[in-house]
Coordinates of C-alpha atoms in Angstrom, one line a residue:
Chain A
M99 CA -9.0 17.3 39.8
L100 CA -8.4 13.8 38.7
D101 CA -10.5 12.1 41.4
F102 CA -12.6 9.5 40.0
P103 CA -16.3 10.5 40.3
I104 CA -17.9 7.3 39.9
E105 CA -16.1 4.8 42.0
S106 CA -18.8 2.4 42.2
T107 CA -18.6 1.0 38.6
K108 CA -15.8 -1.1 37.4
N109 CA -13.2 0.3 35.2
V110 CA -12.0 -1.2 32.2
F111 CA -8.7 0.8 31.9
E112 CA -6.6 2.6 34.4
V113 CA -3.8 4.9 32.8
R114 CA -1.2 5.8 35.2
G115 CA 1.2 8.7 34.4
V116 CA 1.2 8.0 30.5
S117 CA 3.4 10.1 28.3
V118 CA 3.6 9.4 24.8
Y119 CA 7.0 10.1 22.7
Y120 CA 7.3 10.4 18.9
K121 CA 11.0 10.2 18.4
N122 CA 12.1 13.1 20.9
F123 CA 8.8 14.9 20.7
E124 CA 6.6 14.8 23.5
A125 CA 3.0 14.3 22.2
L126 CA 1.2 13.6 25.5
R127 CA 2.2 14.6 29.0
N128 CA 1.6 12.5 32.3
V129 CA -2.2 11.3 31.7
S130 CA -3.7 9.4 34.7
M131 CA -7.5 8.4 34.2
K132 CA -10.0 5.5 34.8
I133 CA -12.3 4.4 32.2
P134 CA -15.5 2.9 33.3
E135 CA -16.9 -0.3 32.0
K136 CA -20.1 -0.2 29.8
E137 CA -20.1 3.7 29.3
I138 CA -19.2 6.0 26.6
T139 CA -16.3 8.2 27.4
A140 CA -15.3 11.0 25.0
F141 CA -12.1 12.8 24.6
I142 CA -12.4 16.4 23.6
G143 CA -9.9 19.2 22.9
P144 CA -8.3 21.4 20.3
S145 CA -6.1 19.6 17.3
G146 CA -2.7 18.6 18.5
C147 CA -3.9 18.0 22.2
G148 CA -2.9 14.2 21.9
K149 CA -6.6 12.9 22.5
S150 CA -6.1 10.3 19.3
T151 CA -2.5 9.6 20.6
L152 CA -4.0 8.5 23.7
L153 CA -6.8 6.4 22.1
R154 CA -4.4 4.6 20.0
C155 CA -2.4 3.6 23.2
F156 CA -5.3 1.4 24.4
N157 CA -4.9 -0.9 21.6
R158 CA -1.5 -0.6 21.0
L159 CA -1.7 0.8 17.5
N160 CA 1.2 3.3 18.2
D161 CA 3.4 0.5 18.0
L162 CA 3.1 0.7 14.4
I163 CA 4.5 4.2 14.1
P164 CA 8.4 4.0 14.2
G165 CA 9.7 6.0 17.0
A166 CA 6.6 6.2 19.0
K167 CA 7.2 5.4 22.7
V168 CA 5.0 5.0 25.5
K169 CA 6.0 5.8 29.3
G170 CA 3.8 5.2 32.2
Q171 CA 1.2 2.2 32.5
I172 CA -2.1 1.5 31.1
Y173 CA -3.9 -1.2 32.9
Y174 CA -6.5 -3.3 31.1
H175 CA -8.5 -5.1 34.0
G176 CA -5.5 -4.8 36.2
K177 CA -3.0 -6.1 33.7
D178 CA -0.3 -3.9 32.2
L179 CA -0.9 -3.5 28.6
Y180 CA 2.7 -2.6 28.0
A181 CA 4.2 -5.5 29.7
P182 CA 6.8 -7.3 27.9
Q183 CA 4.9 -10.7 27.8
V184 CA 1.6 -9.0 26.4
D185 CA 1.0 -9.7 22.8
P186 CA -0.6 -6.5 20.9
V187 CA -2.3 -8.9 18.4
E188 CA -4.0 -10.4 21.3
I189 CA -5.1 -7.1 22.6
R190 CA -6.6 -6.0 19.4
Q191 CA -8.9 -8.9 19.5
K192 CA -10.7 -7.5 22.6
I193 CA -10.1 -3.9 21.8
G194 CA -11.7 -2.9 18.4
M195 CA -11.2 0.3 16.5
V196 CA -13.2 2.5 14.1
F197 CA -11.3 5.1 12.2
Q198 CA -11.6 8.7 11.3
K199 CA -12.0 8.0 7.6
P200 CA -14.2 5.1 6.9
N201 CA -11.9 2.1 5.6
P202 CA -13.7 -0.9 4.6
F203 CA -11.7 -3.5 3.0
P204 CA -11.8 -3.4 -0.7
K205 CA -13.8 -6.9 -0.5
S206 CA -17.5 -7.6 -0.6
I207 CA -19.8 -6.5 2.3
Y208 CA -19.9 -10.0 3.7
D209 CA -16.0 -10.6 3.8
N210 CA -15.5 -7.0 5.3
I211 CA -17.5 -8.7 8.4
A212 CA -16.2 -12.3 8.1
Y213 CA -12.6 -11.4 7.7
G214 CA -11.9 -10.6 11.3
A215 CA -13.9 -13.4 12.5
R216 CA -12.2 -15.8 10.2
I217 CA -8.7 -14.9 11.3
N218 CA -9.6 -15.1 14.6
G219 CA -10.9 -18.5 14.3
Y220 CA -14.7 -18.1 14.8
K221 CA -16.1 -21.3 15.2
G222 CA -20.0 -20.4 14.9
N223 CA -22.0 -20.1 11.9
M224 CA -20.4 -17.3 9.8
D225 CA -23.8 -16.2 8.0
E226 CA -25.5 -15.7 11.2
L227 CA -22.6 -13.7 12.7
V228 CA -22.5 -11.5 9.6
E229 CA -26.2 -10.8 9.9
R230 CA -26.0 -10.3 13.7
S231 CA -23.1 -7.6 13.3
L232 CA -24.9 -5.9 10.5
R233 CA -28.1 -5.8 12.4
Q234 CA -26.2 -4.4 15.4
A235 CA -24.7 -1.8 13.3
A236 CA -28.2 -1.0 11.8
L237 CA -27.1 -1.6 8.5
W238 CA -28.7 -4.8 7.7
D239 CA -31.9 -3.6 6.1
E240 CA -29.8 -1.5 3.8
V241 CA -27.3 -4.1 2.6
K242 CA -29.2 -7.7 3.0
S243 CA -29.7 -7.9 -0.7
K244 CA -26.4 -7.0 -1.8
L245 CA -23.9 -8.8 0.8
R246 CA -21.5 -9.8 -2.3
E247 CA -21.2 -6.2 -3.4
S248 CA -17.9 -4.2 -2.7
G249 CA -18.0 -2.5 0.6
L250 CA -16.6 0.4 -1.3
S251 CA -20.0 0.8 -3.1
L252 CA -21.6 1.9 -0.1
S253 CA -22.2 5.6 1.0
G254 CA -19.7 7.3 3.4
G255 CA -22.1 6.8 6.3
Q256 CA -22.8 3.5 5.5
Q257 CA -19.1 2.7 5.0
Q258 CA -18.7 3.7 8.5
R259 CA -21.3 1.6 10.0
L260 CA -19.8 -1.2 8.0
C261 CA -16.6 -0.6 9.8
I262 CA -18.5 -0.5 13.0
A263 CA -20.2 -3.9 12.2
R264 CA -16.6 -5.3 11.4
A265 CA -15.4 -4.1 14.8
I266 CA -18.2 -5.7 16.7
A267 CA -18.1 -8.9 14.6
I268 CA -15.0 -10.1 16.6
E269 CA -16.9 -9.5 19.8
P270 CA -14.5 -6.9 21.6
E271 CA -15.1 -5.7 24.8
V272 CA -14.1 -2.1 24.2
I273 CA -14.7 0.0 20.8
L274 CA -12.2 2.8 20.4
M275 CA -13.5 5.4 17.9
D276 CA -11.4 8.0 16.6
E277 CA -13.7 10.8 15.4
P278 CA -15.9 8.4 13.6
C279 CA -18.2 11.1 12.2
S280 CA -15.7 13.7 11.1
A281 CA -16.1 12.7 7.4
L282 CA -19.8 12.2 7.5
D283 CA -22.9 14.3 6.8
P284 CA -25.2 15.4 9.7
I285 CA -27.9 12.5 8.9
S286 CA -25.1 9.9 8.8
T287 CA -23.7 11.4 12.1
L288 CA -26.9 11.1 13.8
K289 CA -27.3 7.5 12.7
I290 CA -23.9 6.7 14.1
E291 CA -24.8 8.5 17.1
E292 CA -28.0 6.4 17.7
L293 CA -26.1 3.2 16.9
M294 CA -23.7 4.3 19.8
H295 CA -26.7 4.7 22.2
E296 CA -27.7 1.1 21.3
L297 CA -24.2 -0.2 21.6
R298 CA -23.5 1.3 25.1
S299 CA -25.2 -1.5 27.1
Q300 CA -22.7 -4.0 25.8
Y301 CA -19.7 -2.5 25.2
T302 CA -17.2 0.0 26.7
I303 CA -16.9 2.8 24.0
I304 CA -14.1 5.6 24.0
I305 CA -14.7 8.3 21.3
V306 CA -12.4 11.0 20.2
T307 CA -14.4 14.0 18.9
H308 CA -14.0 17.7 17.7
N309 CA -17.6 18.2 18.1
M310 CA -18.7 18.9 21.5
Q311 CA -22.2 18.9 20.9
Q312 CA -21.6 14.9 20.0
A313 CA -19.6 14.5 23.4
L314 CA -22.5 16.1 25.0
R315 CA -25.0 13.9 23.2
V316 CA -23.5 10.6 23.5
S317 CA -21.1 10.3 26.5
S318 CA -21.4 10.0 30.2
M319 CA -18.0 11.0 30.9
T320 CA -15.8 13.4 29.2
A321 CA -12.1 14.2 29.3
F322 CA -10.9 17.8 28.3
F323 CA -7.3 17.9 26.7
N324 CA -5.3 20.9 26.1
V325 CA -2.1 21.7 24.3
I326 CA 0.8 23.8 25.9
A327 CA 3.8 24.9 24.3
G328 CA 7.2 23.9 25.7
E329 CA 10.5 26.0 26.0
D330 CA 11.5 24.7 22.4
G331 CA 8.3 25.7 20.9
K332 CA 6.9 22.2 20.7
R333 CA 3.4 21.6 21.6
S334 CA 2.4 19.0 23.9
G335 CA -1.0 17.6 25.1
Y336 CA -2.2 17.0 28.6
L337 CA -5.4 16.2 30.3
V338 CA -6.9 19.2 31.8
E339 CA -10.3 17.8 33.4
Y340 CA -12.0 14.7 33.5
D341 CA -15.3 14.0 35.0
R342 CA -19.1 13.3 34.3
T343 CA -20.0 14.9 30.9
E344 CA -22.7 17.0 32.6
K345 CA -20.1 18.4 35.1
I346 CA -17.7 19.2 32.3
F347 CA -20.1 21.2 30.5
S348 CA -22.0 22.9 33.2
F349 CA -19.6 23.2 36.2
P350 CA -16.0 22.8 34.8
Q351 CA -13.6 23.3 37.5
E352 CA -10.7 24.6 35.0
N353 CA -10.7 28.0 33.2
A354 CA -9.4 26.3 30.2
T355 CA -12.3 23.9 30.1
Q356 CA -15.0 26.5 30.7
E357 CA -13.4 28.6 27.8
Y358 CA -13.2 25.4 25.4
V359 CA -17.1 24.1 26.1
S360 CA -18.3 27.6 25.9
G361 CA -16.5 28.0 22.4
K362 CA -14.0 30.5 23.0
F363 CA -11.0 28.5 21.5
G364 CA -10.5 25.4 20.0
Chain B
M215 CA -21.7 36.0 -18.7
I216 CA -20.6 38.2 -15.6
N217 CA -19.8 41.8 -16.6
L218 CA -16.5 42.6 -15.1
E219 CA -16.6 46.1 -16.3
N220 CA -19.1 47.1 -13.7
S221 CA -17.4 45.5 -10.8
P222 CA -16.3 48.2 -8.4
K223 CA -13.2 46.1 -7.7
E224 CA -12.2 46.0 -11.5
A225 CA -9.7 48.7 -11.0
N226 CA -7.6 46.5 -8.4
F227 CA -7.2 44.0 -11.1
N228 CA -5.7 43.4 -14.5
Y229 CA -7.2 40.0 -15.4
A230 CA -5.6 39.8 -18.7
L231 CA -7.7 36.6 -19.4
N232 CA -6.8 36.8 -23.2
L233 CA -3.0 36.7 -22.5
R234 CA -3.3 33.8 -19.9
Y235 CA -5.2 31.5 -22.3
K236 CA -2.6 32.2 -25.0
I237 CA 0.2 31.2 -22.7
G238 CA -1.8 28.1 -22.0
R239 CA -2.2 27.4 -25.7
I240 CA 1.4 27.8 -26.3
F241 CA 2.5 25.4 -23.5
A242 CA -0.1 22.8 -24.9
I243 CA 1.3 23.1 -28.3
L244 CA 5.1 22.8 -27.1
C245 CA 3.9 19.6 -25.3
W246 CA 2.3 18.3 -28.4
L247 CA 5.2 19.0 -30.3
S248 CA 7.5 16.9 -28.0
V249 CA 5.1 13.9 -28.3
A250 CA 5.0 14.3 -32.1
L251 CA 8.9 14.4 -32.2
A252 CA 9.3 11.3 -30.1
L253 CA 6.8 9.4 -32.3
I254 CA 8.0 10.5 -35.7
I255 CA 11.6 9.3 -34.7
L256 CA 10.1 6.0 -33.7
A257 CA 8.0 5.6 -37.0
I258 CA 11.2 6.5 -39.0
L259 CA 12.9 3.8 -37.0
L260 CA 10.2 1.3 -37.8
I261 CA 9.5 2.1 -41.2
D262 CA 13.2 1.8 -42.0
V263 CA 13.5 -1.8 -40.2
F264 CA 10.3 -2.8 -42.0
I265 CA 11.5 -1.8 -45.5
D266 CA 14.7 -3.6 -44.8
G267 CA 13.4 -6.5 -43.1
L268 CA 9.8 -7.4 -44.3
P269 CA 11.3 -9.3 -47.6
R270 CA 12.9 -11.9 -45.2
L271 CA 10.0 -12.0 -42.6
D272 CA 8.9 -15.4 -43.6
W273 CA 8.1 -18.8 -41.6
D274 CA 11.8 -20.0 -42.7
L275 CA 13.1 -17.1 -40.6
L276 CA 11.4 -18.6 -37.5
T277 CA 11.7 -22.3 -38.3
K278 CA 15.5 -22.5 -39.5
F279 CA 18.7 -22.5 -37.7
P280 CA 21.6 -19.8 -38.4
S281 CA 23.4 -20.8 -41.5
R282 CA 26.3 -19.4 -43.5
R283 CA 24.1 -18.6 -46.1
P284 CA 21.9 -15.7 -45.7
A285 CA 19.2 -16.8 -47.5
Q286 CA 18.7 -19.9 -45.5
S287 CA 19.4 -18.2 -42.0
G288 CA 16.7 -18.6 -39.4
L289 CA 16.7 -17.6 -35.6
K290 CA 15.0 -20.5 -34.2
S291 CA 17.7 -21.3 -31.8
A292 CA 17.7 -17.7 -30.8
L293 CA 13.9 -17.3 -30.5
V294 CA 13.8 -20.5 -28.4
G295 CA 16.9 -19.4 -26.3
S296 CA 15.3 -16.2 -25.6
I297 CA 12.1 -17.6 -24.4
W298 CA 14.1 -19.9 -22.1
L299 CA 15.8 -17.0 -20.8
M300 CA 12.6 -15.1 -20.1
I301 CA 10.9 -18.0 -18.2
L302 CA 13.8 -18.9 -16.4
T303 CA 14.5 -15.3 -15.3
S304 CA 10.9 -14.7 -14.1
I305 CA 11.0 -17.9 -12.1
I306 CA 14.1 -17.1 -10.4
T307 CA 13.2 -13.1 -10.0
F308 CA 9.5 -13.3 -9.0
P309 CA 10.0 -15.0 -5.6
L310 CA 13.3 -13.0 -4.8
G311 CA 12.3 -9.8 -6.1
V312 CA 8.9 -9.7 -4.6
G313 CA 10.1 -11.3 -1.4
A314 CA 13.0 -8.9 -1.0
A315 CA 10.7 -6.0 -1.5
I316 CA 8.0 -7.0 0.9
F317 CA 10.4 -7.6 3.4
L318 CA 11.9 -4.2 3.1
E319 CA 8.6 -2.3 2.8
E320 CA 6.6 -4.2 5.2
F321 CA 8.5 -6.0 7.7
A322 CA 12.1 -4.3 8.2
A323 CA 12.5 -1.9 11.0
D324 CA 13.0 1.9 9.9
S325 CA 16.6 1.4 10.6
W326 CA 19.9 2.5 9.7
L327 CA 20.8 -0.7 8.0
A328 CA 17.5 -0.6 6.1
K329 CA 18.2 2.8 4.7
V330 CA 21.7 1.6 3.5
I331 CA 20.1 -1.5 1.7
E332 CA 17.5 0.8 0.0
I333 CA 20.1 3.2 -1.4
N334 CA 22.2 0.3 -2.6
I335 CA 19.5 -1.2 -4.3
N336 CA 18.4 2.1 -6.0
N337 CA 22.2 2.2 -7.1
L338 CA 22.1 -1.4 -8.4
A339 CA 19.3 -0.4 -10.8
A340 CA 21.5 2.0 -12.4
V341 CA 24.5 0.0 -12.8
P342 CA 25.5 -0.7 -16.4
S343 CA 24.4 -4.0 -17.8
I344 CA 27.8 -4.9 -18.7
I345 CA 29.1 -5.1 -15.3
Y346 CA 26.4 -7.7 -14.4
G347 CA 27.8 -9.4 -17.5
L348 CA 31.3 -9.5 -15.7
L349 CA 29.8 -10.6 -12.3
G350 CA 27.9 -13.2 -14.2
L351 CA 31.0 -14.5 -16.3
E352 CA 33.0 -14.9 -12.8
L353 CA 30.5 -16.3 -10.6
F354 CA 28.2 -18.3 -12.7
V355 CA 30.2 -19.4 -15.7
R356 CA 33.6 -19.9 -13.9
I357 CA 32.9 -20.5 -10.1
M358 CA 29.7 -22.3 -10.2
S359 CA 30.6 -24.1 -13.7
P360 CA 30.2 -27.7 -12.1
I361 CA 26.5 -26.8 -11.4
T362 CA 25.9 -24.6 -14.3
N363 CA 28.0 -26.2 -17.0
G364 CA 29.7 -22.9 -18.0
R365 CA 28.1 -20.7 -20.7
S366 CA 24.7 -22.4 -20.4
V367 CA 20.9 -21.3 -20.4
I368 CA 21.0 -21.1 -16.6
S369 CA 24.1 -19.0 -16.5
G370 CA 22.7 -16.6 -18.7
A371 CA 19.2 -16.6 -16.8
L372 CA 21.1 -16.1 -13.5
T373 CA 23.0 -13.1 -15.0
L374 CA 19.9 -11.6 -16.5
S375 CA 18.1 -11.9 -13.1
L376 CA 20.9 -10.1 -11.0
L377 CA 20.2 -7.3 -13.8
V378 CA 16.3 -7.1 -13.5
L379 CA 16.3 -7.9 -9.5
P380 CA 17.1 -4.3 -8.3
I381 CA 14.5 -2.9 -10.8
I382 CA 11.9 -5.4 -9.7
I383 CA 12.4 -4.8 -6.0
V384 CA 12.2 -1.0 -6.7
S385 CA 8.9 -1.3 -8.7
T386 CA 7.6 -3.7 -6.4
R387 CA 8.1 -1.4 -3.3
E388 CA 6.3 1.3 -5.2
A389 CA 3.3 -0.7 -5.6
L390 CA 3.4 -1.8 -1.9
R391 CA 3.7 1.8 -1.1
A392 CA 0.8 2.8 -3.1
V393 CA -1.5 0.6 -0.7
P394 CA -3.1 3.3 1.8
N395 CA -2.1 2.8 5.2
S396 CA -5.5 3.1 6.5
L397 CA -6.0 -0.4 5.2
R398 CA -3.3 -2.0 7.0
Q399 CA -4.4 -0.3 10.3
A400 CA -8.0 -1.7 9.7
G401 CA -6.5 -5.2 9.6
F402 CA -4.1 -4.8 12.6
A403 CA -7.2 -3.2 14.4
L404 CA -8.9 -6.4 13.8
G405 CA -6.1 -8.5 15.5
A406 CA -4.4 -9.5 12.3
T407 CA -0.8 -10.4 12.4
R408 CA 1.7 -8.4 10.1
W409 CA 1.9 -11.5 7.7
E410 CA -2.1 -11.7 7.6
V411 CA -2.3 -7.9 6.9
V412 CA 0.1 -8.6 3.9
K413 CA -1.2 -11.6 2.6
D414 CA -5.0 -10.5 2.9
H415 CA -4.8 -6.8 2.2
V416 CA -1.6 -5.5 0.9
L417 CA -0.7 -7.9 -1.6
P418 CA -4.0 -8.3 -3.3
L419 CA -4.2 -4.6 -3.9
A420 CA -0.5 -4.3 -5.0
F421 CA -0.5 -7.3 -7.4
P422 CA -1.4 -5.3 -10.5
G423 CA 1.4 -3.1 -10.0
I424 CA 3.7 -5.7 -9.1
L425 CA 3.0 -7.8 -12.1
T426 CA 3.3 -4.8 -14.4
G427 CA 6.7 -3.9 -12.9
I428 CA 8.1 -7.5 -13.5
I429 CA 6.9 -7.6 -17.0
L430 CA 8.6 -4.2 -17.9
A431 CA 11.5 -5.5 -16.1
L432 CA 11.6 -8.6 -18.0
S433 CA 11.2 -6.5 -21.3
R434 CA 14.4 -4.9 -20.5
A435 CA 16.0 -8.1 -19.9
I436 CA 15.1 -9.7 -23.4
G437 CA 16.6 -6.9 -25.1
E438 CA 20.1 -7.1 -23.3
T439 CA 23.0 -7.9 -25.2
A440 CA 25.8 -6.9 -23.5
P441 CA 25.9 -9.1 -20.5
L442 CA 25.2 -12.1 -22.5
I443 CA 28.1 -11.3 -24.7
T444 CA 30.2 -11.0 -21.5
I445 CA 29.4 -14.2 -20.3
G446 CA 30.1 -15.7 -23.7
A447 CA 26.7 -16.8 -25.2
L448 CA 27.4 -18.4 -28.8
T449 CA 26.1 -17.0 -31.6
F450 CA 26.0 -20.0 -34.1
I451 CA 23.7 -22.6 -32.2
A452 CA 22.2 -25.4 -34.6
F453 CA 20.4 -27.1 -31.9
L454 CA 17.8 -26.4 -29.2
P455 CA 18.4 -27.0 -25.6
P456 CA 16.7 -30.2 -24.7
L457 CA 13.3 -29.8 -22.6
G458 CA 13.7 -30.7 -19.2
L459 CA 16.5 -30.2 -16.6
E460 CA 19.4 -30.9 -18.9
G461 CA 18.2 -28.1 -21.1
L462 CA 19.4 -25.7 -18.4
R463 CA 23.0 -26.7 -18.8
S464 CA 22.8 -26.6 -22.4
P465 CA 24.7 -23.7 -24.7
F466 CA 22.3 -21.0 -26.0
T467 CA 22.2 -17.9 -27.9
A468 CA 19.5 -15.2 -27.7
L469 CA 17.7 -12.8 -30.2
P470 CA 19.8 -9.8 -29.5
I471 CA 22.8 -11.8 -29.9
Q472 CA 22.0 -13.4 -33.1
I473 CA 20.8 -9.9 -34.4
F474 CA 24.2 -8.2 -33.4
N475 CA 26.0 -11.0 -35.0
W476 CA 24.2 -10.7 -38.4
V477 CA 24.6 -7.2 -38.4
S478 CA 28.4 -7.1 -38.0
R479 CA 28.6 -9.6 -41.0
P480 CA 30.3 -7.9 -44.1
Q481 CA 27.3 -9.4 -46.4
A482 CA 24.4 -7.1 -47.2
A483 CA 21.9 -9.9 -47.3
F484 CA 22.7 -10.7 -43.7
H485 CA 21.6 -7.2 -42.8
T486 CA 18.2 -8.0 -44.1
V487 CA 18.0 -11.1 -42.1
A488 CA 19.0 -8.9 -39.1
A489 CA 16.3 -6.3 -39.9
A490 CA 13.8 -9.3 -39.9
G491 CA 15.1 -10.5 -36.6
I492 CA 14.8 -6.9 -35.1
I493 CA 10.7 -7.0 -36.2
V494 CA 10.6 -10.4 -34.5
L495 CA 12.1 -9.2 -31.4
M496 CA 9.9 -6.0 -31.4
V497 CA 6.9 -8.0 -31.7
L498 CA 7.9 -10.4 -28.7
L499 CA 8.6 -7.0 -26.6
L500 CA 5.0 -5.7 -27.7
L501 CA 3.3 -9.0 -26.7
M502 CA 5.2 -9.0 -23.4
N503 CA 4.0 -5.4 -22.7
A504 CA 0.6 -6.1 -24.1
T505 CA 0.4 -9.1 -21.4
A506 CA 1.6 -6.6 -18.7
I507 CA -1.5 -4.1 -19.5
F508 CA -3.9 -7.3 -20.0
L509 CA -3.2 -8.8 -16.6
R510 CA -3.1 -5.4 -14.8
N511 CA -6.6 -4.7 -16.0
K512 CA -7.8 -8.0 -15.3
F513 CA -6.4 -7.9 -11.8
Q514 CA -7.4 -4.2 -11.2
R515 CA -11.0 -4.7 -10.0
N516 CA -12.3 -1.9 -8.0
F517 CA -13.3 -4.5 -5.5

């Protein structure tokens, strides 16, 4: 089931037997998978299946939640992300993130982009970086005349593209997207999806989504997660099936996957 | 208008809209009455004080030292003493209180010890001020006397600082907690360190709230009498603390103490001076609150 289907490509992440606990609660159980380089990988599944939890393991954002604990190993280019000598701040410079709700800083559009570059000691021309990042996020034409205005003055869809521009400004290798379109209207969603197609040649993208059509449209790999209730009634997530997106949607190996992608539950 | 009578579901509901509106109106009136009651009592107090104090509210009151004769009594030393206290107290409490709050809210692990500290700070905020006076008397006036020179401005300011520190810590933590977590996560996800997240995102957003909390805490301190009497602030001071470091070690008096002293004199003329003093204290308090509102609006850009 978990055989890796495209062995020829390079992998960015290798997840080995990862379980995530919040205090004593097991949110995610024993996940193993490999994330290919410069592809879009989608995580789908019903609420509470642990897909966002796993996503937050890749940039160690779970570290900030008191009581969160990760068992197993995640290798990033063969290096264990959770080894004691690894600095999570350093990791996050290489692995950017876009959140469910657009969360621009209450600063100018310009400063939103420049902030990450500034703290990470960017040595190039800041104006050029801001323009390049905004162009890459397909936002430049809409904001070029008002770079000094607040990032919060933009519409929801523009704010989310600003957040994507902010993430790519620090030149990461991976972009994690946690349901980036769930707070947006269909037109803004379409724009973000087009943007993802543009970005796939340069970045490894992992996207968590509730929207199966979105997974089908944007991703080349799809992982389906499900929940099981334990003896104590607590629900843990686990990885059901992980394969090429066409295969998950057309010829799923597991019954649960078949039922989920055909809309029987979820 | 929708004609409810013709609705087939009508029989299942008793809408009783008129009754529901009436209950709402009665509640609104009760709320309005409680506001009115509070305002009336405040107005009576103010009018009473103004009638008593206005005849003595003149330039002499502000520029003369206290005197045995009520007609020549002024509160120059008390006013200057109160200003000294407020400035010193804010210099002491701003870094300590805000620093402690930032540590507890942003840096400290969610541990057993942190919870104990939190409960204790909340309790300290409710301790009667005279207890702080007793602590200040022992610690700052007696034990630290070689440094503070006993009953001096700095002893008073340190005592008031103890009193307002818990209040400032609690209100600063509230302001920090009001900063949405999504903003912290956005900062961390860009590779910011904890300190950078606090300095660049949390503090600027929380600053207006922190400032308001501090000024409101100081407005409480400026009216405090009990702790200052306990540490033995004098009531008859006919000189000003010298400007400079030596002023810190100088004896002092403050507005509430001076007013308290005048009120307890037998001569009625002194009561008039006391009423005028209350007006001055109140104006000072209103000025501080106005500053708080002004600063809050100034820093609260929706940016």
